[in-house]
Amino acid sequence: MEPVSNKKDKVGYITFVMNVTPLCDCVPWSGRPIAHDIGILASTDPVAIEQACYDFDL
């Protein structure tokens, strides 16, 4: 996080949770989506936004 370490309280993170697949969707055998468009998550803490995605418990 070095590039943003001097920008404390001025950086935000956005994650679009869309078409969630069981495996990485970068491979052709990832399977059909287990959840479609859940929404958009935003946070000033990158760890918190990743935890929020995980907490959906898909």
mmCIF file of N, CA and C in Angstrom:
data_model
loop_
_atom_site.group_PDB
_atom_site.id
_atom_site.type_symbol
_atom_site.label_atom_id
_atom_site.label_comp_id
_atom_site.label_asym_id
_atom_site.label_seq_id
_atom_site.Cartn_x
_atom_site.Cartn_y
_atom_site.Cartn_z
ATOM 1 N N MET A 1 0.822 -1.198 0.000
ATOM 2 C CA MET A 1 0.000 0.000 0.000
ATOM 3 C C MET A 1 0.866 1.261 0.000
ATOM 4 N N GLU A 2 2.095 1.138 -0.385
ATOM 5 C CA GLU A 2 3.013 2.273 -0.408
ATOM 6 C C GLU A 2 2.495 3.459 -1.226
ATOM 7 N N PRO A 3 1.929 3.265 -2.424
ATOM 8 C CA PRO A 3 1.491 4.421 -3.213
ATOM 9 C C PRO A 3 0.418 5.268 -2.533
ATOM 10 N N VAL A 4 -0.352 4.678 -1.636
ATOM 11 C CA VAL A 4 -1.421 5.444 -0.992
ATOM 12 C C VAL A 4 -1.138 5.725 0.476
ATOM 13 N N SER A 5 0.028 5.330 0.971
ATOM 14 C CA SER A 5 0.319 5.502 2.397
ATOM 15 C C SER A 5 0.375 6.971 2.810
ATOM 16 N N ASN A 6 0.723 7.852 1.916
ATOM 17 C CA ASN A 6 0.774 9.273 2.264
ATOM 18 C C ASN A 6 -0.539 9.991 1.942
ATOM 19 N N LYS A 7 -1.553 9.261 1.545
ATOM 20 C CA LYS A 7 -2.852 9.848 1.203
ATOM 21 C C LYS A 7 -3.925 9.434 2.215
ATOM 22 N N LYS A 8 -3.531 9.227 3.455
ATOM 23 C CA LYS A 8 -4.458 8.763 4.487
ATOM 24 C C LYS A 8 -5.717 9.628 4.507
ATOM 25 N N ASP A 9 -6.855 8.971 4.605
ATOM 26 C CA ASP A 9 -8.181 9.611 4.637
ATOM 27 C C ASP A 9 -8.545 10.302 3.323
ATOM 28 N N LYS A 10 -7.814 10.029 2.239
ATOM 29 C CA LYS A 10 -8.132 10.624 0.945
ATOM 30 C C LYS A 10 -8.328 9.574 -0.136
ATOM 31 N N VAL A 11 -8.297 8.298 0.249
ATOM 32 C CA VAL A 11 -8.392 7.210 -0.716
ATOM 33 C C VAL A 11 -9.619 6.373 -0.398
ATOM 34 N N GLY A 12 -10.335 5.982 -1.447
ATOM 35 C CA GLY A 12 -11.479 5.092 -1.286
ATOM 36 C C GLY A 12 -11.332 3.900 -2.216
ATOM 37 N N TYR A 13 -11.982 2.810 -1.866
ATOM 38 C CA TYR A 13 -11.916 1.585 -2.656
ATOM 39 C C TYR A 13 -13.328 1.167 -3.017
ATOM 40 N N ILE A 14 -13.516 0.710 -4.240
ATOM 41 C CA ILE A 14 -14.827 0.282 -4.724
ATOM 42 C C ILE A 14 -14.691 -1.109 -5.311
ATOM 43 N N THR A 15 -15.626 -1.979 -4.973
ATOM 44 C CA THR A 15 -15.663 -3.325 -5.529
ATOM 45 C C THR A 15 -17.052 -3.578 -6.089
ATOM 46 N N PHE A 16 -17.109 -4.052 -7.315
ATOM 47 C CA PHE A 16 -18.367 -4.421 -7.946
ATOM 48 C C PHE A 16 -18.531 -5.925 -7.793
ATOM 49 N N VAL A 17 -19.565 -6.360 -7.091
ATOM 50 C CA VAL A 17 -19.805 -7.787 -6.865
ATOM 51 C C VAL A 17 -20.855 -8.229 -7.877
ATOM 52 N N MET A 18 -20.369 -8.824 -8.968
ATOM 53 C CA MET A 18 -21.247 -9.190 -10.080
ATOM 54 C C MET A 18 -20.880 -10.573 -10.602
ATOM 55 N N ASN A 19 -21.889 -11.360 -10.914
ATOM 56 C CA ASN A 19 -21.698 -12.679 -11.526
ATOM 57 C C ASN A 19 -20.610 -13.495 -10.819
ATOM 58 N N VAL A 20 -20.817 -13.749 -9.550
ATOM 59 C CA VAL A 20 -19.856 -14.483 -8.729
ATOM 60 C C VAL A 20 -19.858 -15.955 -9.141
ATOM 61 N N THR A 21 -18.676 -16.478 -9.471
ATOM 62 C CA THR A 21 -18.544 -17.876 -9.880
ATOM 63 C C THR A 21 -17.842 -18.671 -8.778
ATOM 64 N N PRO A 22 -18.026 -20.005 -8.763
ATOM 65 C CA PRO A 22 -17.403 -20.811 -7.718
ATOM 66 C C PRO A 22 -15.873 -20.780 -7.771
ATOM 67 N N LEU A 23 -15.314 -20.674 -8.952
ATOM 68 C CA LEU A 23 -13.865 -20.588 -9.128
ATOM 69 C C LEU A 23 -13.540 -19.269 -9.812
ATOM 70 N N CYS A 24 -12.286 -19.000 -10.001
ATOM 71 C CA CYS A 24 -11.866 -17.786 -10.697
ATOM 72 C C CYS A 24 -12.520 -17.731 -12.079
ATOM 73 N N ASP A 25 -13.129 -16.612 -12.416
ATOM 74 C CA ASP A 25 -13.791 -16.511 -13.720
ATOM 75 C C ASP A 25 -12.801 -16.249 -14.854
ATOM 76 N N CYS A 26 -11.529 -16.349 -14.562
ATOM 77 C CA CYS A 26 -10.503 -16.165 -15.590
ATOM 78 C C CYS A 26 -10.220 -17.457 -16.354
ATOM 79 N N VAL A 27 -10.841 -18.548 -15.941
ATOM 80 C CA VAL A 27 -10.653 -19.827 -16.632
ATOM 81 C C VAL A 27 -11.988 -20.274 -17.223
ATOM 82 N N PRO A 28 -11.976 -20.973 -18.339
ATOM 83 C CA PRO A 28 -13.233 -21.359 -18.985
ATOM 84 C C PRO A 28 -14.071 -22.356 -18.184
ATOM 85 N N TRP A 29 -13.466 -23.089 -17.249
ATOM 86 C CA TRP A 29 -14.209 -24.095 -16.490
ATOM 87 C C TRP A 29 -14.654 -23.583 -15.116
ATOM 88 N N SER A 30 -14.783 -22.282 -14.965
ATOM 89 C CA SER A 30 -15.135 -21.713 -13.662
ATOM 90 C C SER A 30 -16.563 -22.031 -13.240
ATOM 91 N N GLY A 31 -17.393 -22.399 -14.177
ATOM 92 C CA GLY A 31 -18.768 -22.743 -13.827
ATOM 93 C C GLY A 31 -19.714 -21.572 -13.969
ATOM 94 N N ARG A 32 -20.984 -21.887 -13.799
ATOM 95 C CA ARG A 32 -22.007 -20.843 -13.880
ATOM 96 C C ARG A 32 -21.970 -19.985 -12.629
ATOM 97 N N PRO A 33 -22.430 -18.748 -12.736
ATOM 98 C CA PRO A 33 -22.453 -17.881 -11.554
ATOM 99 C C PRO A 33 -23.336 -18.472 -10.455
ATOM 100 N N ILE A 34 -22.859 -18.372 -9.212
ATOM 101 C CA ILE A 34 -23.661 -18.811 -8.072
ATOM 102 C C ILE A 34 -24.432 -17.636 -7.480
ATOM 103 N N ALA A 35 -24.092 -16.443 -7.910
ATOM 104 C CA ALA A 35 -24.819 -15.236 -7.519
ATOM 105 C C ALA A 35 -24.639 -14.221 -8.637
ATOM 106 N N HIS A 36 -25.692 -13.537 -8.953
ATOM 107 C CA HIS A 36 -25.607 -12.531 -10.006
ATOM 108 C C HIS A 36 -25.230 -11.192 -9.387
ATOM 109 N N ASP A 37 -25.792 -10.136 -9.817
ATOM 110 C CA ASP A 37 -25.396 -8.807 -9.360
ATOM 111 C C ASP A 37 -25.828 -8.574 -7.914
ATOM 112 N N ILE A 38 -24.862 -8.580 -7.004
ATOM 113 C CA ILE A 38 -25.136 -8.318 -5.591
ATOM 114 C C ILE A 38 -25.137 -6.821 -5.346
ATOM 115 N N GLY A 39 -24.166 -6.128 -5.912
ATOM 116 C CA GLY A 39 -24.137 -4.683 -5.750
ATOM 117 C C GLY A 39 -22.730 -4.124 -5.770
ATOM 118 N N ILE A 40 -22.628 -2.908 -5.290
ATOM 119 C CA ILE A 40 -21.359 -2.192 -5.260
ATOM 120 C C ILE A 40 -21.010 -1.936 -3.803
ATOM 121 N N LEU A 41 -19.784 -2.277 -3.430
ATOM 122 C CA LEU A 41 -19.312 -2.051 -2.069
ATOM 123 C C LEU A 41 -18.253 -0.961 -2.097
ATOM 124 N N ALA A 42 -18.238 -0.121 -1.081
ATOM 125 C CA ALA A 42 -17.247 0.947 -1.003
ATOM 126 C C ALA A 42 -16.733 1.064 0.421
ATOM 127 N N SER A 43 -15.465 1.421 0.543
ATOM 128 C CA SER A 43 -14.847 1.545 1.858
ATOM 129 C C SER A 43 -13.581 2.382 1.740
ATOM 130 N N THR A 44 -13.132 2.895 2.859
ATOM 131 C CA THR A 44 -11.835 3.562 2.897
ATOM 132 C C THR A 44 -10.750 2.597 3.355
ATOM 133 N N ASP A 45 -11.141 1.375 3.704
ATOM 134 C CA ASP A 45 -10.209 0.346 4.175
ATOM 135 C C ASP A 45 -10.226 -0.832 3.204
ATOM 136 N N PRO A 46 -9.124 -1.123 2.511
ATOM 137 C CA PRO A 46 -9.126 -2.202 1.526
ATOM 138 C C PRO A 46 -9.371 -3.580 2.138
ATOM 139 N N VAL A 47 -8.931 -3.795 3.358
ATOM 140 C CA VAL A 47 -9.159 -5.086 4.013
ATOM 141 C C VAL A 47 -10.633 -5.240 4.363
ATOM 142 N N ALA A 48 -11.261 -4.178 4.808
ATOM 143 C CA ALA A 48 -12.680 -4.227 5.169
ATOM 144 C C ALA A 48 -13.553 -4.531 3.961
ATOM 145 N N ILE A 49 -13.220 -3.985 2.818
ATOM 146 C CA ILE A 49 -14.040 -4.233 1.630
ATOM 147 C C ILE A 49 -13.894 -5.684 1.167
ATOM 148 N N GLU A 50 -12.699 -6.257 1.281
ATOM 149 C CA GLU A 50 -12.516 -7.666 0.949
ATOM 150 C C GLU A 50 -13.256 -8.553 1.943
ATOM 151 N N GLN A 51 -13.242 -8.184 3.213
ATOM 152 C CA GLN A 51 -13.961 -8.956 4.228
ATOM 153 C C GLN A 51 -15.464 -8.885 3.979
ATOM 154 N N ALA A 52 -15.954 -7.744 3.556
ATOM 155 C CA ALA A 52 -17.380 -7.609 3.254
ATOM 156 C C ALA A 52 -17.779 -8.539 2.118
ATOM 157 N N CYS A 53 -16.940 -8.657 1.112
ATOM 158 C CA CYS A 53 -17.212 -9.598 0.017
ATOM 159 C C CYS A 53 -17.258 -11.021 0.548
ATOM 160 N N TYR A 54 -16.320 -11.368 1.390
ATOM 161 C CA TYR A 54 -16.254 -12.711 1.966
ATOM 162 C C TYR A 54 -17.469 -12.982 2.851
ATOM 163 N N ASP A 55 -17.927 -11.970 3.578
ATOM 164 C CA ASP A 55 -19.053 -12.132 4.502
ATOM 165 C C ASP A 55 -20.368 -12.436 3.803
ATOM 166 N N PHE A 56 -20.454 -12.198 2.506
ATOM 167 C CA PHE A 56 -21.671 -12.573 1.789
ATOM 168 C C PHE A 56 -21.858 -14.080 1.817
ATOM 169 N N ASP A 57 -20.778 -14.822 2.106
ATOM 170 C CA ASP A 57 -20.822 -16.275 2.310
ATOM 171 C C ASP A 57 -21.506 -16.993 1.167
ATOM 172 N N LEU A 58 -21.032 -16.715 -0.018
ATOM 173 C CA LEU A 58 -21.633 -17.332 -1.200
ATOM 174 C C LEU A 58 -21.157 -18.732 -1.368
#
